[in-house]
Coordinates of C-alpha atoms and ligand atoms in Angstrom, one line a residue:
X1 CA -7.3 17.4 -11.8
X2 CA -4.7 16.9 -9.0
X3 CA -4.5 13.9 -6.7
X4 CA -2.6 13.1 -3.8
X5 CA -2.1 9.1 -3.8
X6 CA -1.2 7.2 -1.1
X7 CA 1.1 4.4 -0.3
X8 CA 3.9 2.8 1.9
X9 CA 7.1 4.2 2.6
X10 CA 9.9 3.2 0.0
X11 CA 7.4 1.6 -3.0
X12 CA 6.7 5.0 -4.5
X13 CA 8.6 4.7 -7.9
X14 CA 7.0 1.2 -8.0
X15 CA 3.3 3.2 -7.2
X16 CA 4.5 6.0 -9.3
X17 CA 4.4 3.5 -12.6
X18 CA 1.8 1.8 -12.1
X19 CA -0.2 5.3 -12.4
X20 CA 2.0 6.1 -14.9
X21 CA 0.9 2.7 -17.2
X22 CA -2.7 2.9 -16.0
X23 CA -3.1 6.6 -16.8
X24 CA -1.7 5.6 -20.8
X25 CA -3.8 2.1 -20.6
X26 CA -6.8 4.4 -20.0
X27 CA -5.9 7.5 -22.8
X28 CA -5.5 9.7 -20.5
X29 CA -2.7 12.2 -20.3
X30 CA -1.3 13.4 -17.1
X31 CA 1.9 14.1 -14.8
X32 CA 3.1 11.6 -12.0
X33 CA 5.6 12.8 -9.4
X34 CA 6.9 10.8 -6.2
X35 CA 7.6 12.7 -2.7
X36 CA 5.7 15.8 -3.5
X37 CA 7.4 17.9 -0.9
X38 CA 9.6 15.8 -0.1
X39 CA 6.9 14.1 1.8
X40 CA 7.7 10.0 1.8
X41 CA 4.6 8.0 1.0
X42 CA 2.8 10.2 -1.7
X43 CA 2.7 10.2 -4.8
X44 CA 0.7 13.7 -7.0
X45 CA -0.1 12.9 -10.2
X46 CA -1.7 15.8 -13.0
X47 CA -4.2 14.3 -14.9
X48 CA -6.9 16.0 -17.2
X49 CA -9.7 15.7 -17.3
X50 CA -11.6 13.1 -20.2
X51 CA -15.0 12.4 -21.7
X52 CA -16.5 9.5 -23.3
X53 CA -19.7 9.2 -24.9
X54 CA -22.0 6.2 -23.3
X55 CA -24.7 4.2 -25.3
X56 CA -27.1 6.8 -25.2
X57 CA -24.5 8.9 -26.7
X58 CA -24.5 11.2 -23.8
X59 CA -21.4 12.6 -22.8
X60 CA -20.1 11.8 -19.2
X61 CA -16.7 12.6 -17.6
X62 CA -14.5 9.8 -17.1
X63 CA -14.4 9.2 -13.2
X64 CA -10.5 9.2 -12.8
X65 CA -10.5 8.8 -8.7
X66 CA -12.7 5.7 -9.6
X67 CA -10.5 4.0 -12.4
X68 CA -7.7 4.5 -9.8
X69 CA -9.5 3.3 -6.3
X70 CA -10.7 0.1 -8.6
X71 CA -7.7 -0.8 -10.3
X72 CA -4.4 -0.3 -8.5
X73 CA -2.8 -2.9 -7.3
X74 CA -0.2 -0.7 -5.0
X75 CA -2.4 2.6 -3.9
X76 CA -3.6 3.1 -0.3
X77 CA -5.7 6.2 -1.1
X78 CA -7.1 8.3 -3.7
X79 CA -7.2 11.8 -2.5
X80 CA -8.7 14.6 -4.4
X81 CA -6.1 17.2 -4.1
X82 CA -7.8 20.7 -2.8
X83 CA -5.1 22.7 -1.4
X84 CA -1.8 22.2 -0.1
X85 CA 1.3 24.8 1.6
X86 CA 4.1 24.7 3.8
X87 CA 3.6 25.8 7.3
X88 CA 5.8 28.0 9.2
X89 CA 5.4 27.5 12.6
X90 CA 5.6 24.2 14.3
X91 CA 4.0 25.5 17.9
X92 CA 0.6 24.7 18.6
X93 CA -1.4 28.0 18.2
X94 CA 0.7 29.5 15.6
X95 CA 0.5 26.4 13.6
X96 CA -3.8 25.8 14.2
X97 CA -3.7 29.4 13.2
X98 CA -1.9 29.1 10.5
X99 CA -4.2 26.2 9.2
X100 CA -7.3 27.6 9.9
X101 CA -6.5 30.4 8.0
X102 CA -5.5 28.7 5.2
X103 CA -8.4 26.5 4.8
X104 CA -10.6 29.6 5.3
X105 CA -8.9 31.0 1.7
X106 CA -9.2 28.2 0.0
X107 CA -12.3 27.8 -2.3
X108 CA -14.1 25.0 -0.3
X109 CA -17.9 25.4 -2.1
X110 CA -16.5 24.6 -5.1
X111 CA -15.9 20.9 -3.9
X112 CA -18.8 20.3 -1.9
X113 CA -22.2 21.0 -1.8
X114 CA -23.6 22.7 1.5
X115 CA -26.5 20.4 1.5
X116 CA -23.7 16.9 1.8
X117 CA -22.4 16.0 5.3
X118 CA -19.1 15.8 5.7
X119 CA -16.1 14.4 8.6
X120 CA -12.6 15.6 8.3
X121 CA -9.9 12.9 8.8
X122 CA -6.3 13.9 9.9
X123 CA -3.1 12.1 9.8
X124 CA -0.2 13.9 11.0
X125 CA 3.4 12.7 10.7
X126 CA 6.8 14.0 12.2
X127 CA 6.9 16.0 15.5
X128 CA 4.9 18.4 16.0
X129 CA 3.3 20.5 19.5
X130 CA 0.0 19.6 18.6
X131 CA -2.0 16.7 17.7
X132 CA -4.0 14.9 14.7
X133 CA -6.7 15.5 16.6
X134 CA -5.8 19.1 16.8
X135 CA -5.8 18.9 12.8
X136 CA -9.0 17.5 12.3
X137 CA -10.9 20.4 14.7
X138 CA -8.9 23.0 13.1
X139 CA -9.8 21.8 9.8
X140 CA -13.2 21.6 10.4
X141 CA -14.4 24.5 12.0
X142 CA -12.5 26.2 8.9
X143 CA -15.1 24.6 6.7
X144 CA -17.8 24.9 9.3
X145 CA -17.3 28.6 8.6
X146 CA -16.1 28.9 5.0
X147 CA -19.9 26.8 4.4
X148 CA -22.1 28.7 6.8
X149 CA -21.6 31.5 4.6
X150 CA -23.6 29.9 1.7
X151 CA -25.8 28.0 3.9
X152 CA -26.5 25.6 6.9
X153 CA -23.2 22.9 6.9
X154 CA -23.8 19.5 7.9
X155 CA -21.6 17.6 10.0
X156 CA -21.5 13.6 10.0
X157 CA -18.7 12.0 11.2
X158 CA -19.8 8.6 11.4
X159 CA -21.5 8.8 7.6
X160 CA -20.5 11.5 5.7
X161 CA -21.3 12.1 2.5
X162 CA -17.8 13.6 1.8
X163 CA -14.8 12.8 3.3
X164 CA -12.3 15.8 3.7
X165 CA -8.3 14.2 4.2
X166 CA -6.0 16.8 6.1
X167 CA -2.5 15.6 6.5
X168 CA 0.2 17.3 8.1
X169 CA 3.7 15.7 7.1
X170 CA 6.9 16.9 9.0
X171 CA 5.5 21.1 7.7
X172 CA 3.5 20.6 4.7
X173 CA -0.1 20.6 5.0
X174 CA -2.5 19.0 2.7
X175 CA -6.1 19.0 1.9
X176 CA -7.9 17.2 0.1
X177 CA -11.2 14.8 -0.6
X178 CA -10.4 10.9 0.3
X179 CA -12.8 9.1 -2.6
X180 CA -11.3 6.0 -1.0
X181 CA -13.5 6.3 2.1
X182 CA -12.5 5.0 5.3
X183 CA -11.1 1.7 4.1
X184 CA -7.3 1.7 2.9
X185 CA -6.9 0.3 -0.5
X186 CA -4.6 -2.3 1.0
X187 CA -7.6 -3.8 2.7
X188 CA -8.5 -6.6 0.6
X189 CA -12.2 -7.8 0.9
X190 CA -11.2 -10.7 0.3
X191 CA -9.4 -11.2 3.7
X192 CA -11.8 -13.4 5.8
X193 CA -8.9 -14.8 8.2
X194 CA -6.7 -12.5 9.4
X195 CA -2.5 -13.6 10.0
X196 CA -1.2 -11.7 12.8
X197 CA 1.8 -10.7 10.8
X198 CA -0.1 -10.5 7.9
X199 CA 1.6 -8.3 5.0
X200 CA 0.1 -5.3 3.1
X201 CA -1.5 -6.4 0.0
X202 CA 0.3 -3.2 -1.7
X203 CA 3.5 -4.3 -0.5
X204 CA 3.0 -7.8 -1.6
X205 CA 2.0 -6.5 -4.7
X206 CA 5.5 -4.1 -4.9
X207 CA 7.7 -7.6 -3.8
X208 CA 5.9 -9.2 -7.4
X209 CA 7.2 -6.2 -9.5
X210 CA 10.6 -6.7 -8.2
X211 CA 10.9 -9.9 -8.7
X212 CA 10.0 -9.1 -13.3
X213 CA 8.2 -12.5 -13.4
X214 CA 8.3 -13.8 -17.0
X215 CA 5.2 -16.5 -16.5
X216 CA 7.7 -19.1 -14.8
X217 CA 6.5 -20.9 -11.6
X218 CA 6.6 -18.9 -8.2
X219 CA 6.9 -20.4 -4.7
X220 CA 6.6 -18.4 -1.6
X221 CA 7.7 -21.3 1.3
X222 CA 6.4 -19.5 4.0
X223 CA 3.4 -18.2 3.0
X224 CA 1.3 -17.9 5.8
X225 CA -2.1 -16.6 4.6
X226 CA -0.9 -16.3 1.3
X227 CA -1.5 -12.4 0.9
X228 CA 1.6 -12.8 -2.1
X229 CA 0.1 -15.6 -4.2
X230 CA -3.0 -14.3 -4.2
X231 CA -2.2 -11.1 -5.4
X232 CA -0.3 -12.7 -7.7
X233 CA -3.3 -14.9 -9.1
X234 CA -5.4 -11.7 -8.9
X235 CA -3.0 -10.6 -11.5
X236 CA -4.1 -13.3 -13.9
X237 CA -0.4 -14.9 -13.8
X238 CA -0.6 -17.6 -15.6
X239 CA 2.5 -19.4 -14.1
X240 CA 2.2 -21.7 -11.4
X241 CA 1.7 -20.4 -8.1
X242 CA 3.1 -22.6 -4.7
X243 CA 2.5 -21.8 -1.3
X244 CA 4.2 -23.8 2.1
X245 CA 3.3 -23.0 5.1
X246 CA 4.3 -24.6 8.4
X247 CA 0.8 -24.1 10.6
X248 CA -2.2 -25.7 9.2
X249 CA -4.0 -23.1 11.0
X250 CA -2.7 -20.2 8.7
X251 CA -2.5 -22.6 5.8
X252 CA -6.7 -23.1 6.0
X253 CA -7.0 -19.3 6.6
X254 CA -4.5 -19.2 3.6
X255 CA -7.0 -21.5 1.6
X256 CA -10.2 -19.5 2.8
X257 CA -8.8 -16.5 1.9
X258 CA -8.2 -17.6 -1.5
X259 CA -11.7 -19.2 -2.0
X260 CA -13.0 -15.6 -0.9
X261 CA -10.5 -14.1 -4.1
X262 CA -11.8 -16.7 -6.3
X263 CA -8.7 -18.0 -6.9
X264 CA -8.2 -20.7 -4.9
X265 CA -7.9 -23.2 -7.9
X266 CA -5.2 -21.2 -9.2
X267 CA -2.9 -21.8 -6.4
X268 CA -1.4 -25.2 -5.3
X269 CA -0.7 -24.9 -1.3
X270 CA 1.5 -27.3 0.7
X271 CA 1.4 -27.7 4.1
X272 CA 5.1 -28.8 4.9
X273 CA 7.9 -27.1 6.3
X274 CA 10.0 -24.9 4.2
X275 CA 13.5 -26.1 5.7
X276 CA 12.9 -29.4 3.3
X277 CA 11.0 -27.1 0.5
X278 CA 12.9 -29.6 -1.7
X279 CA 11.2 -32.4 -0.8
X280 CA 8.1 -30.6 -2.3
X281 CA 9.0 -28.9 -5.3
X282 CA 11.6 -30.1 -7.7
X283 CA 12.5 -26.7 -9.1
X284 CA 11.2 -22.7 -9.4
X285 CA 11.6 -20.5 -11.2
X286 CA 10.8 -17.8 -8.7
X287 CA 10.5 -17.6 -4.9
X288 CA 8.7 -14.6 -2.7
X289 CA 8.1 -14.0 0.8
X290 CA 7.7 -12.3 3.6
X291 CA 10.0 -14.4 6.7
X292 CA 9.5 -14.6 9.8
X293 CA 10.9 -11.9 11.8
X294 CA 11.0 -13.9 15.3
X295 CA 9.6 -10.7 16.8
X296 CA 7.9 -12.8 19.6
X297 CA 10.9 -13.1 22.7
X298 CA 12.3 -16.3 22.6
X299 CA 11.6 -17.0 18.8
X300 CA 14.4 -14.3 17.4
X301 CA 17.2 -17.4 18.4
X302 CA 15.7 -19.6 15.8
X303 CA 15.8 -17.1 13.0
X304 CA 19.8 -17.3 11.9
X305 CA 19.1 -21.2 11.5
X306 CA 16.0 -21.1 9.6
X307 CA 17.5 -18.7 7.4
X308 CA 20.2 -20.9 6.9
X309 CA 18.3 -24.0 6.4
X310 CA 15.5 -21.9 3.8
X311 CA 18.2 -20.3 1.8
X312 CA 20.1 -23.9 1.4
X313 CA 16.8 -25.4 0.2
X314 CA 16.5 -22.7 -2.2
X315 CA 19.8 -23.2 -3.7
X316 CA 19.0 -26.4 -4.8
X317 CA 15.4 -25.1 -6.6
X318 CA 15.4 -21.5 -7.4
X319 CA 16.8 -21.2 -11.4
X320 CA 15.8 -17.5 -11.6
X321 CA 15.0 -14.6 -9.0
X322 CA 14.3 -14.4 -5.0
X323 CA 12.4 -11.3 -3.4
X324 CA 12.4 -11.7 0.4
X325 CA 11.2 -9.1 2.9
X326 CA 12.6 -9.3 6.7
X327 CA 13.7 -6.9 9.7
X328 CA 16.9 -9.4 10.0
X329 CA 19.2 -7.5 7.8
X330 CA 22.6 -9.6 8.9
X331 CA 20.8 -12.4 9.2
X332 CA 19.4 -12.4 6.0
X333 CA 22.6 -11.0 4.2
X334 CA 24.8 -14.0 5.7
X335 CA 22.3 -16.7 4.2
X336 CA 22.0 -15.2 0.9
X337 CA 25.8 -15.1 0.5
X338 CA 27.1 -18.5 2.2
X339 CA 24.5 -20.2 -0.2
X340 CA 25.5 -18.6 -3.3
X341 CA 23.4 -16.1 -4.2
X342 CA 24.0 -12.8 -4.9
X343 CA 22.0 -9.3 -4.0
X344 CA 20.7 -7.7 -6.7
X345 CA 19.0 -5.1 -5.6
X346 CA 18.1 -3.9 -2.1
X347 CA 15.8 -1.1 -0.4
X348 CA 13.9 -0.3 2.9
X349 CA 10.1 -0.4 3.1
X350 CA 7.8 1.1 5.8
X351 CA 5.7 -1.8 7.4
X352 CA 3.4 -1.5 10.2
X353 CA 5.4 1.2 11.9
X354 CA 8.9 -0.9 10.8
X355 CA 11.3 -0.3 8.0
X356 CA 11.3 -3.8 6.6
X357 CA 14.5 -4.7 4.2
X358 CA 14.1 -6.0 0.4
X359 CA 15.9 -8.2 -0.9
X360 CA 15.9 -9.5 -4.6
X361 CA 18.5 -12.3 -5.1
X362 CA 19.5 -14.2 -7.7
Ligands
SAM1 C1 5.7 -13.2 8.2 S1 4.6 -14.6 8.1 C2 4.1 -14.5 6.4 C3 2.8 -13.7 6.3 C4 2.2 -13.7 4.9 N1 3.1 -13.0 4.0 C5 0.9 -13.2 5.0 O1 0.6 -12.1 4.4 O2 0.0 -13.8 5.6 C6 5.8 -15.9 8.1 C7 5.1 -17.3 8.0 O3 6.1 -18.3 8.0 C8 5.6 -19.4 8.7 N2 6.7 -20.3 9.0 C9 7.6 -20.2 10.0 N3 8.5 -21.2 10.0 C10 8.2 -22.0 8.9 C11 8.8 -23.1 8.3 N4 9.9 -23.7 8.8 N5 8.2 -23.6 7.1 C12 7.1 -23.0 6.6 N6 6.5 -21.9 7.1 C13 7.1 -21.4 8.3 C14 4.9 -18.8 9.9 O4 3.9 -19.8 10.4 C15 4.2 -17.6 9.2 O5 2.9 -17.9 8.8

């Protein structure tokens, strides 16, 4: 079975092995690539099929698209790989023609059942004459069709049954089934007070395996609703976990976001102000967070200083590693170096339409 797996821009080695170690932790053998295509983002992975025997010895297939949607940590989507080609035209008709006819050659029945409902949802990335609305039409009627020939095809695009996932990326095309549904992986449930700048639980999750934690203690100083640490206690670390945050606003939502994880026990949160973190914690072995960017006009001033002033605190605390996301590349760069640290390793991640910089420092 092929699947096309979903994540953010720039984390896909870190996605790439954690499929790689869950695929072995499960016995099951398969082939994990990042950038199929090219195509930034996605991840295939080859895996065959398996069987186990249940307790009334009957044999069932092991649900792989489950196993994945319930246990990765840095996945957006799970998408059942149908079909996928390069497209040759970029202009609107020759393109929707070119996608229609595809889809109409490509062995549909055998994935759904004429008697399920079913929506198609688009995503199209790069530029291109027509739209992802454009996809989705294109992509249905193409099934519409392909079905009517072995039946009456329902459509249900608030409900349906099956999800088909058309994605046209700079000029590949995919198709596939989304077993993820309509709710991004990165989507915790556990998310009952929502930050405005708010980080994606898979990137949070990609800042932790940067930072190859060996059980010491991790601080994030500004943690605002404390998406890192509790991914981190998710993870049954069994370190101790700090959290500062400046606004008692976000530092409740912080706590009630916890207490929704079931880990709020697990996480000691101060509310203080991370230009003093020393006056707070004595030492750590590891620090993570996601700054503020200043993106809000007038704010963008401040951010040189409290660089300055966070990266001074952390000189006198931090014994091991630093993993810091920002926009504020010089910024960031100037504060690591005048305090003494050094960068160990550096890349750009896609955030919310940005390309955020990582940092890890040591
Ligand atoms: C980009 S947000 C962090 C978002 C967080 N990773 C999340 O997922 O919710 C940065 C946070 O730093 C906080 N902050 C700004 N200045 C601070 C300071 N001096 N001390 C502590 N926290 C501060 C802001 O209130 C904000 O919540």
């Amino acid at each position: 079975m092929k699947f096309i797996l979903t994540t953010s821009q720039g984390i896909e080695d870190l996605a790439k092995r954690e499929v790689e170690a869950l695929t072995e932790k499960a016995g099951l053998n398969g082939k994990v690539e990042e950038k199929p295509f090219g195509v930034e983002g996605r991840i295939a992975a080859e895996i065959e099929e398996a069987y186990y025997f249940d307790e009334k010895r009957k044999k069932r297939e092991f649900e792989i698209a489950s196993f994945l949607n319930e246990n990765s940590k840095l996945l957006h989507r799970v998408i059942l790989h149908i079909s996928s080609t390069r497209l040759n035209s970029s202009e609107k008709e020759k393109a929707l023609q070119e996608i229609y006819d595809f889809v109409l050659n490509t062995p549909i029945e055998n994935y759904v059942k004429v008697s399920e409902s079913f929506a198609v949802r688009s995503f199209r990335k790069g530029e291109h004459e027509f739209t992802s609305v454009d996809i989705a039409k294109t992509v249905g009627s193409a099934i519409y069709e392909k079905l009517s020939k072995i039946g009456t095809p329902k459509v249900n695009l608030d409900h349906p049954s099956v999800i088909f996932r058309a994605e046209v990326i700079n000029d590949v095309f995919f198709l596939g089934i989304d077993t993820t549904g309509d709710s991004s992986l990165h989507k915790r449930p556990w998310r009952v007070y929502d930050h405005p700048a708010h980080l994606k639980a898979s990137i949070a999750n990609a800042m932790i395996e940067l930072a190859e934690l060996d059980g010491g203690s991790v601080l994030d100083p500004m943690c605002g609703s404390g998406t890192i640490l509790i991914e981190l206690a998710l993870r049954d670390y069994e370190g101790r976990i700090i959290g500062i945050e400046k606004y008692k606003k976000h530092l409740t939502g912080a706590k009630m976001n916890a207490l929704a994880a079931g880990v709020l026990e697990r996480i000691e949160f101060i509310h203080g102000d991370a230009t003093k973190l020393s006056q707070y914690v004595e030492s750590v072995d590891f620090a993570i967070s996601n700054l503020p960017y200043g993106l809000k006009i007038g704010k963008k001033s401040l951010i040189p200083e409290l660089y300055m002033e966070v990266f001074n605190e952390l000189s006198k605390v931090l014994e091991k590693r630093g993993v810091f996301l920002t926009t504020e590349k010089r910024v960031i760069e100037t504060a690591i170096e005048e305090n003494g640290f050094k960068i160990k390793h550096h890349r750009l991640i896609g955030h919310g339409g940005l390309k955020v910089h990582a940092y890890v420092i040591s």
